[in-house]
């Protein structure tokens, strides 16, 4: 007996609730942007500059005592959070101390780090510092720029590639889905105030890769079916294509999610934020391929008569190996 | 039509076998690492029973390339330093002063008397007493300019000379600055490399980044502080005549004198002549030692020119003090007891043994041409790295098991094929990373796990397509063939787009992110290879043997 995520023949009407699904996506995107503007993002030192110190001790972490000890140093914004993780041993108590970039310091201030370490040692003589990371404001500013360039470059590359291989309507639909995925991921990071750093940008780019992968598989089938069923209305062909690829879509998302779940539970706290971004993106990306990309293409319409000239100038490469 | 030519089968399975073989050393990481260290030590002519034993840890006929572990997995220190390249302009201008002075003195009749004016370090300002002779003065100084022979600066000279009223200003030209910056960077890199090597750390990465930055990564070092004190110290050693001693931090100075604080005694300052007698540039050797009282000290030896200057100066100034200055602090200011002709000497200060050892390393490696500031530093303890490796290993195993169960439950025998291909896929990733000397980082492990999840995608596409083709009542052989053919365009498009993303990450990312992009990129290539070729070989071989009338996928 084989495991079947979906019955052999499905005939769901993916457009029946398109007002709800597409409208829901639009609302979710707007809500994410509002969240982002109102609550902001919990930027890590990669983007803000500053220092994070990871502490580890056999003694219980006493956040209050740490804070009281650091108070007299006048370091500005200091945040101390205890870290819990199922992979930790029983007597492994971990905390993260984050110190803002010190005023006027263009580079990293080792004296501050040494001072903080000394003070914390007086609170808990057994404390160790498994990792200390410090980024100066100069570099963090550049990292922000690079991150934005990377995201923009990835989107532009996708737009161009899909346009080359399919038609421009598909490219717009695919990129709309990508923007949806990225914005929703930023939204959840803002809502849950998860730390947003360089690794998150890498995760966002990975999500782009995954989401485009999904969208392309769908489009590929749509292209095939558009040739096969020339007279059928576009919406029906889209529905058929989605139904035909549904089994694969769920299968691939399923295996990827299984793998990511293992990593998020057992992979340790250091990369949890990174993996969470990818996991969330995979779920959102799967949804957006079905409900966002196609809806956009439907709205734009597709030129199905190749004899009639159309702005879809990309078609000359469209049949490279079809 | 399903036939795959024998040579192709052999080639495909051969690549898989090679991948497994290349991946093998990583299964026994610590032993192979010791083996590699022992072999390279023995090639360098060192032998000891321990090395012999280590060299026996791994058969020499097997490949011994390992993946590098990133700092986040191995532990170590990462520093990004910015070299203050402008520092050098000042000393370059100081170097020009005698020549400019001499040139203007020859023109004394037209320019009158000359006097150096204070100004920014990067400029040499000279006031002349007869402003009407300025044209002659500018011409005389311009005659000192040297043509530049770099690619970018062809046709330009090394200094710009301008005049404003009675002040003549000399500064380095744009092209000369670029050339100087470049030289400063080369020297800094070289000196940092020497210092890190002298300290005996293994496999450091020292790279130039952009115009004025240096990235330094040293695995295994305990703290960035340790690394910084090793490379961040300029270690500029100079010997100056002492004019006087004071406790006033704002003491009045005559022209070309400097006020330098004492290294150990806060509140004590020395007034020194600005021009040093000798500098650390003339040092040829330096060793940690002990003085006659058994206190740690550092010995030094000058080259010929340095020894001569030092000998002449000490002979002429017996009884007066001179100061040994290290990075703008006076280490010690002894009185010259006798002439020191041999060019050797000893610095005693308030050192402990570690400090004297470190100082001798710094002096031996030479001074940095310019100061450095640190823009970014990250230290990861080896225990944290090991924890990450362990967690990653467990997570990867569980992820793999989950995917395998899922695949076999869904596709039966074909799922088994896909599973074997998946294992080969992971081995290929590890094998290729070892072969190209790639670096595995923590996000890289996540990349492998993600690939495990996504790698089956190509297989899924093919299997689903075969199912569909079977439904249209074609024979099994035809269905398999069509399944592979028709899934191809989707597979190519889907993976090419992801590959483009990996390339963008590689180009724009740094550190761990770049490590991630490498594993992601390799993972895409290997997963397409295993899905399109390896599983296909399995399916075809199975099909040829069994010739099933009915196919269940």
JSON list of C-alpha atoms in Angstrom, two decimals, chain B residues 124-232:
[
{"chain": "B", "resi": 124, "resn": "UNK", "atom": "CA", "xyz": [55.07, 69.34, 3.42]},
{"chain": "B", "resi": 125, "resn": "UNK", "atom": "CA", "xyz": [54.75, 73.11, 3.80]},
{"chain": "B", "resi": 126, "resn": "UNK", "atom": "CA", "xyz": [57.70, 75.42, 3.40]},
{"chain": "B", "resi": 127, "resn": "UNK", "atom": "CA", "xyz": [57.67, 79.19, 3.88]},
{"chain": "B", "resi": 128, "resn": "UNK", "atom": "CA", "xyz": [60.18, 81.20, 1.89]},
{"chain": "B", "resi": 129, "resn": "UNK", "atom": "CA", "xyz": [61.24, 84.68, 2.86]},
{"chain": "B", "resi": 130, "resn": "UNK", "atom": "CA", "xyz": [61.23, 86.11, -0.68]},
{"chain": "B", "resi": 131, "resn": "UNK", "atom": "CA", "xyz": [57.79, 85.34, -2.22]},
{"chain": "B", "resi": 132, "resn": "UNK", "atom": "CA", "xyz": [58.84, 86.82, -5.56]},
{"chain": "B", "resi": 133, "resn": "UNK", "atom": "CA", "xyz": [61.22, 83.87, -5.97]},
{"chain": "B", "resi": 134, "resn": "UNK", "atom": "CA", "xyz": [58.35, 81.39, -5.66]},
{"chain": "B", "resi": 135, "resn": "UNK", "atom": "CA", "xyz": [58.42, 80.41, -9.32]},
{"chain": "B", "resi": 136, "resn": "UNK", "atom": "CA", "xyz": [62.04, 79.37, -9.05]},
{"chain": "B", "resi": 137, "resn": "UNK", "atom": "CA", "xyz": [61.32, 77.54, -5.81]},
{"chain": "B", "resi": 138, "resn": "UNK", "atom": "CA", "xyz": [58.44, 75.55, -7.35]},
{"chain": "B", "resi": 139, "resn": "UNK", "atom": "CA", "xyz": [60.59, 74.69, -10.37]},
{"chain": "B", "resi": 140, "resn": "UNK", "atom": "CA", "xyz": [63.43, 73.53, -8.10]},
{"chain": "B", "resi": 141, "resn": "UNK", "atom": "CA", "xyz": [61.17, 71.27, -6.09]},
{"chain": "B", "resi": 142, "resn": "UNK", "atom": "CA", "xyz": [59.37, 69.97, -9.19]},
{"chain": "B", "resi": 143, "resn": "UNK", "atom": "CA", "xyz": [62.74, 68.89, -10.52]},
{"chain": "B", "resi": 144, "resn": "UNK", "atom": "CA", "xyz": [62.90, 66.42, -7.63]},
{"chain": "B", "resi": 145, "resn": "UNK", "atom": "CA", "xyz": [59.77, 64.61, -8.83]},
{"chain": "B", "resi": 146, "resn": "UNK", "atom": "CA", "xyz": [60.20, 61.06, -10.08]},
{"chain": "B", "resi": 147, "resn": "UNK", "atom": "CA", "xyz": [58.09, 59.67, -12.92]},
{"chain": "B", "resi": 148, "resn": "UNK", "atom": "CA", "xyz": [55.74, 56.88, -11.84]},
{"chain": "B", "resi": 149, "resn": "UNK", "atom": "CA", "xyz": [55.88, 53.54, -13.54]},
{"chain": "B", "resi": 150, "resn": "UNK", "atom": "CA", "xyz": [52.60, 51.91, -12.63]},
{"chain": "B", "resi": 151, "resn": "UNK", "atom": "CA", "xyz": [49.88, 50.89, -15.10]},
{"chain": "B", "resi": 152, "resn": "UNK", "atom": "CA", "xyz": [47.47, 53.54, -13.92]},
{"chain": "B", "resi": 153, "resn": "UNK", "atom": "CA", "xyz": [49.91, 56.33, -13.33]},
{"chain": "B", "resi": 154, "resn": "UNK", "atom": "CA", "xyz": [51.77, 56.42, -16.61]},
{"chain": "B", "resi": 155, "resn": "UNK", "atom": "CA", "xyz": [53.02, 59.88, -17.43]},
{"chain": "B", "resi": 156, "resn": "UNK", "atom": "CA", "xyz": [52.48, 61.36, -14.00]},
{"chain": "B", "resi": 157, "resn": "UNK", "atom": "CA", "xyz": [55.06, 62.09, -11.36]},
{"chain": "B", "resi": 158, "resn": "UNK", "atom": "CA", "xyz": [55.09, 61.20, -7.71]},
{"chain": "B", "resi": 159, "resn": "UNK", "atom": "CA", "xyz": [54.62, 64.65, -6.14]},
{"chain": "B", "resi": 160, "resn": "UNK", "atom": "CA", "xyz": [52.36, 67.64, -6.67]},
{"chain": "B", "resi": 161, "resn": "UNK", "atom": "CA", "xyz": [53.92, 71.02, -5.93]},
{"chain": "B", "resi": 162, "resn": "UNK", "atom": "CA", "xyz": [51.77, 74.10, -5.46]},
{"chain": "B", "resi": 163, "resn": "UNK", "atom": "CA", "xyz": [52.31, 77.59, -4.16]},
{"chain": "B", "resi": 164, "resn": "UNK", "atom": "CA", "xyz": [50.09, 79.90, -2.15]},
{"chain": "B", "resi": 165, "resn": "UNK", "atom": "CA", "xyz": [51.56, 83.29, -1.32]},
{"chain": "B", "resi": 166, "resn": "UNK", "atom": "CA", "xyz": [54.89, 82.63, 0.37]},
{"chain": "B", "resi": 167, "resn": "UNK", "atom": "CA", "xyz": [54.07, 79.02, 1.29]},
{"chain": "B", "resi": 168, "resn": "UNK", "atom": "CA", "xyz": [55.12, 76.17, -0.94]},
{"chain": "B", "resi": 169, "resn": "UNK", "atom": "CA", "xyz": [53.15, 72.94, -0.52]},
{"chain": "B", "resi": 170, "resn": "UNK", "atom": "CA", "xyz": [54.39, 69.54, -1.57]},
{"chain": "B", "resi": 171, "resn": "UNK", "atom": "CA", "xyz": [52.14, 66.49, -1.45]},
{"chain": "B", "resi": 172, "resn": "UNK", "atom": "CA", "xyz": [51.94, 63.08, -3.03]},
{"chain": "B", "resi": 173, "resn": "UNK", "atom": "CA", "xyz": [50.17, 62.95, -6.37]},
{"chain": "B", "resi": 174, "resn": "UNK", "atom": "CA", "xyz": [46.96, 60.96, -6.82]},
{"chain": "B", "resi": 175, "resn": "UNK", "atom": "CA", "xyz": [48.77, 58.21, -8.71]},
{"chain": "B", "resi": 176, "resn": "UNK", "atom": "CA", "xyz": [51.57, 58.07, -6.17]},
{"chain": "B", "resi": 177, "resn": "UNK", "atom": "CA", "xyz": [49.06, 57.79, -3.35]},
{"chain": "B", "resi": 178, "resn": "UNK", "atom": "CA", "xyz": [47.40, 54.84, -5.06]},
{"chain": "B", "resi": 179, "resn": "UNK", "atom": "CA", "xyz": [50.78, 53.21, -5.59]},
{"chain": "B", "resi": 180, "resn": "UNK", "atom": "CA", "xyz": [51.78, 53.92, -1.99]},
{"chain": "B", "resi": 181, "resn": "UNK", "atom": "CA", "xyz": [48.50, 52.52, -0.67]},
{"chain": "B", "resi": 182, "resn": "UNK", "atom": "CA", "xyz": [49.05, 49.39, -2.65]},
{"chain": "B", "resi": 183, "resn": "UNK", "atom": "CA", "xyz": [52.58, 48.99, -1.32]},
{"chain": "B", "resi": 184, "resn": "UNK", "atom": "CA", "xyz": [51.38, 49.61, 2.24]},
{"chain": "B", "resi": 185, "resn": "UNK", "atom": "CA", "xyz": [48.79, 46.88, 1.85]},
{"chain": "B", "resi": 186, "resn": "UNK", "atom": "CA", "xyz": [51.31, 44.43, 0.44]},
{"chain": "B", "resi": 187, "resn": "UNK", "atom": "CA", "xyz": [53.70, 45.11, 3.31]},
{"chain": "B", "resi": 188, "resn": "UNK", "atom": "CA", "xyz": [50.98, 44.86, 5.92]},
{"chain": "B", "resi": 189, "resn": "UNK", "atom": "CA", "xyz": [49.82, 41.53, 4.50]},
{"chain": "B", "resi": 190, "resn": "UNK", "atom": "CA", "xyz": [53.36, 40.22, 4.44]},
{"chain": "B", "resi": 191, "resn": "UNK", "atom": "CA", "xyz": [54.09, 41.30, 7.99]},
{"chain": "B", "resi": 192, "resn": "UNK", "atom": "CA", "xyz": [50.83, 39.95, 9.37]},
{"chain": "B", "resi": 193, "resn": "UNK", "atom": "CA", "xyz": [51.50, 36.67, 7.62]},
{"chain": "B", "resi": 194, "resn": "UNK", "atom": "CA", "xyz": [54.97, 36.50, 9.14]},
{"chain": "B", "resi": 195, "resn": "UNK", "atom": "CA", "xyz": [53.69, 37.29, 12.62]},
{"chain": "B", "resi": 196, "resn": "UNK", "atom": "CA", "xyz": [50.92, 34.72, 12.47]},
{"chain": "B", "resi": 197, "resn": "UNK", "atom": "CA", "xyz": [53.32, 32.12, 11.09]},
{"chain": "B", "resi": 198, "resn": "UNK", "atom": "CA", "xyz": [55.90, 32.89, 13.77]},
{"chain": "B", "resi": 199, "resn": "UNK", "atom": "CA", "xyz": [53.29, 32.27, 16.41]},
{"chain": "B", "resi": 200, "resn": "UNK", "atom": "CA", "xyz": [52.87, 28.78, 14.98]},
{"chain": "B", "resi": 201, "resn": "UNK", "atom": "CA", "xyz": [49.13, 28.70, 14.39]},
{"chain": "B", "resi": 202, "resn": "UNK", "atom": "CA", "xyz": [47.88, 26.33, 11.73]},
{"chain": "B", "resi": 203, "resn": "UNK", "atom": "CA", "xyz": [46.17, 27.13, 8.44]},
{"chain": "B", "resi": 204, "resn": "UNK", "atom": "CA", "xyz": [45.55, 30.82, 8.90]},
{"chain": "B", "resi": 205, "resn": "UNK", "atom": "CA", "xyz": [43.67, 32.71, 6.19]},
{"chain": "B", "resi": 206, "resn": "UNK", "atom": "CA", "xyz": [45.08, 36.14, 5.48]},
{"chain": "B", "resi": 207, "resn": "UNK", "atom": "CA", "xyz": [43.44, 37.91, 2.60]},
{"chain": "B", "resi": 208, "resn": "UNK", "atom": "CA", "xyz": [43.28, 41.38, 1.22]},
{"chain": "B", "resi": 209, "resn": "UNK", "atom": "CA", "xyz": [39.73, 42.64, 0.86]},
{"chain": "B", "resi": 210, "resn": "UNK", "atom": "CA", "xyz": [38.96, 45.68, -1.20]},
{"chain": "B", "resi": 211, "resn": "UNK", "atom": "CA", "xyz": [41.25, 48.68, -1.20]},
{"chain": "B", "resi": 212, "resn": "UNK", "atom": "CA", "xyz": [42.40, 48.90, 2.39]},
{"chain": "B", "resi": 213, "resn": "UNK", "atom": "CA", "xyz": [41.13, 45.89, 4.33]},
{"chain": "B", "resi": 214, "resn": "UNK", "atom": "CA", "xyz": [42.63, 42.65, 5.49]},
{"chain": "B", "resi": 215, "resn": "UNK", "atom": "CA", "xyz": [40.68, 39.60, 6.56]},
{"chain": "B", "resi": 216, "resn": "UNK", "atom": "CA", "xyz": [42.43, 37.35, 9.04]},
{"chain": "B", "resi": 217, "resn": "UNK", "atom": "CA", "xyz": [41.05, 34.02, 10.13]},
{"chain": "B", "resi": 218, "resn": "UNK", "atom": "CA", "xyz": [42.93, 31.78, 12.46]},
{"chain": "B", "resi": 219, "resn": "UNK", "atom": "CA", "xyz": [41.34, 28.49, 13.49]},
{"chain": "B", "resi": 220, "resn": "UNK", "atom": "CA", "xyz": [41.84, 27.20, 16.97]},
{"chain": "B", "resi": 221, "resn": "UNK", "atom": "CA", "xyz": [43.03, 30.42, 18.58]},
{"chain": "B", "resi": 222, "resn": "UNK", "atom": "CA", "xyz": [41.26, 31.06, 21.88]},
{"chain": "B", "resi": 223, "resn": "UNK", "atom": "CA", "xyz": [40.27, 34.68, 21.59]},
{"chain": "B", "resi": 224, "resn": "UNK", "atom": "CA", "xyz": [40.29, 37.50, 19.12]},
{"chain": "B", "resi": 225, "resn": "UNK", "atom": "CA", "xyz": [42.09, 39.52, 21.76]},
{"chain": "B", "resi": 226, "resn": "UNK", "atom": "CA", "xyz": [45.08, 37.19, 21.58]},
{"chain": "B", "resi": 227, "resn": "UNK", "atom": "CA", "xyz": [45.15, 37.48, 17.81]},
{"chain": "B", "resi": 228, "resn": "UNK", "atom": "CA", "xyz": [44.74, 41.23, 17.90]},
{"chain": "B", "resi": 229, "resn": "UNK", "atom": "CA", "xyz": [47.60, 41.78, 20.29]},
{"chain": "B", "resi": 230, "resn": "UNK", "atom": "CA", "xyz": [49.70, 39.68, 17.93]},
{"chain": "B", "resi": 231, "resn": "UNK", "atom": "CA", "xyz": [48.84, 41.49, 14.73]},
{"chain": "B", "resi": 232, "resn": "UNK", "atom": "CA", "xyz": [47.35, 44.75, 15.88]}
]
